[in-house]
Amino acid sequence: MAGRIRDEDVKAVRDASGVADVIGEHIQLRSAGGGNLKGLCPFHEEKSPSFNVTPARGLWHCFGCSEGGDVISFVMKLDHLSFNEAVEQLAKRSRIELRYAEGGYTKRTETSERARLLEAHRAAADFYREQLASPGARHGREFLTQRNFDATALERFGVGYAPAGWDVLVRHLRGRGFTDKELMTAGLASEGRRGPIDRFRDRLVWPIADLGGEVIGFGARRLNDDKDSPKYLNTPETPLYKKSSVLYGLDLARKDIAKLQRAVVVEGYTDVMACHLAGETTAIATCGTAFGEEHIKILRRLLADRNQYLGYEVVFTFDGDSAGQKAALRAFMEDQRWVTQTFVAVQPDGMDPCELRIARGDAAVSDLISARIPLFEFVIRSRLNEFNLETPEGRVRALRATAPIVASIHDPALRPEYGRRLAGWLGVDDDRIVAAEVRRAAPGRASSAAAPAPKTPTSGPRPEPSDSPARRQREALKIALQCPRLATPFFDELGEEEFTHAEYTAVRSAIAAAGGVAAAVEDPLRWLGEVTAVAADDSVRTLINRLAVEPPLVREPGKGRQAVDARYVLTVLTQVRIDAVERHRTSLFSRLKRLDPNVHAQEYLAASTELNEVAKYLAGLRGRVDQ
């Protein structure tokens, strides 16, 4: 293996990889004040953003699930990579060549499995694009031309052609130095009778990329009449490609999704192309699977989906046939995971976006999206179409079938409105009849009152009262971890015994073991990593990371939160010492009260003298704070 990456190269990668830039490629970040950013955590399900990023210190932390770290740890956790693999991925992003402890650069033949698989996909994508111009791809080019895709469009989306031969790609990639095992692991080859064969043969091929634009798989459409072969074939599950969390076109659409606060979900690769070319640049598609929970999580992070009143939208385009209606019903079942409003855009004559663009031009595609209707309405009216509403019996059956749909709408303000609409669609004069049926159909109606409250993840001590010694100790630790230069030398003068909370004492001990704040002067971020590394256990490491991003409490009356400065640091650290001396003074006074001066004259005199000295010391400390 390549071995350990040199420390100076790791630092160069970390410095070149802005934590907000890297994380911002995966979730929508918004200002949280004080130079911090926040968004929806990619590592656990949440409705309100608790994921904080502190660009000035290169750190992130989720106050919901207590995960956190630097830009490298984010990539490691997000993509399930080793440390070396994450550094290599970030190095490639920043065009940095890495050196290893044993010598050599990342261009050496030995590198991580992920890097090799990505290289194989890049080489395959290049090969497929070149093959689209070959004589054997003529029918593929005709297919694309008939759908109004010109050369510029094909280049934009990287469309290619997989030759009809059994092992054309396999032989090409072998010549590029890739092993059969790598090609099989990547899903580019399948096991044949005499060894690996191409997975895709005589097909148009669309590269599927991750959010960073790296090709991780392919979607391919059959061009021949072989009915035994699936019309569409995708890359199988691999270390890179997980179909339940892959969205075609997301790498192209993500910036506009975040900017426009809308995502358009279509059903195929050519539909994505048609939408983008028509100006609907937020279009994406699933890859051989139904739109599901993992897809929702990805879009929620990009949309910062947390407030139903901000007008964020997800628009599904479905065919008007029964299959399209079933797809809409599946989307409705997942709707409870959204705060964003969901809509459906259906062309009355059943044409998909690609067909619509061919027949009526780009404007027709935009008109289709603009004419979207709420998903609730589409689902309810689709269900109503199954009944004969001309008869009383049909209307009653339709009401009983659709009332549970209205009852399951997660926004309580929308339920009455859709109840009234349902009454109109049914032709029922009295809205109260529908409202009563909706109430009866409410899910969990009998047991909801007894449901236990959801548990909230916690880490470390809970917030203390704003004027407590424990709160000041917490603030001192935040200052030490976030502003070590300002904390020098006063923080290092504080002893572990001055931190009375067990978790805070453990953090203070870790700081001391890493050389104190004085050791952070040259490279604060690396020093913070050392503090974390020497912590006693995972709970202490989690608390360290939390304290490293939690905003300090410095405020100026009437002006809100202010920046931490030397004066504030001196005040907080001195107050921690004052609290400790006060505890000692109280102990001395209690002991003095218990002593009889006639019986313990010498001991009484010593305690009284010490108490006076402590009082003078306290006065000096308070004077330092009051200056």
PDB file of C-alpha atoms in Angstrom, residues 2 4-6 9 97-108:
ATOM      1  CA  ALA A   2       1.031   3.627  -0.429  1.00  0.00           C
ATOM      2  CA  ARG A   4       1.036   7.173   5.531  1.00  0.00           C
ATOM      3  CA  ILE A   5       0.607  10.523   3.813  1.00  0.00           C
ATOM      4  CA  ARG A   6       3.147  13.088   4.938  1.00  0.00           C
ATOM      5  CA  ASP A   9       0.733  17.318   2.712  1.00  0.00           C
ATOM      6  CA  GLU A  97       0.041  15.825  -5.340  1.00  0.00           C
ATOM      7  CA  LEU A  98       0.516  13.777  -2.191  1.00  0.00           C
ATOM      8  CA  ARG A  99       3.746  12.312  -0.885  1.00  0.00           C
ATOM      9  CA  TYR A 100       3.845   9.259   1.323  1.00  0.00           C
ATOM     10  CA  ALA A 101       6.132   8.449   4.203  1.00  0.00           C
ATOM     11  CA  GLU A 102       7.823   5.789   2.042  1.00  0.00           C
ATOM     12  CA  GLY A 103       8.276   8.295  -0.800  1.00  0.00           C
ATOM     13  CA  GLY A 104       6.503   8.732  -4.118  1.00  0.00           C
ATOM     14  CA  TYR A 105       3.387  10.577  -5.221  1.00  0.00           C
ATOM     15  CA  THR A 106      -0.270   9.734  -5.665  1.00  0.00           C
ATOM     16  CA  LYS A 107       0.383   8.958  -9.312  1.00  0.00           C
ATOM     17  CA  ARG A 108       2.092   5.763  -8.261  1.00  0.00           C
TER      18      ARG A 108
END
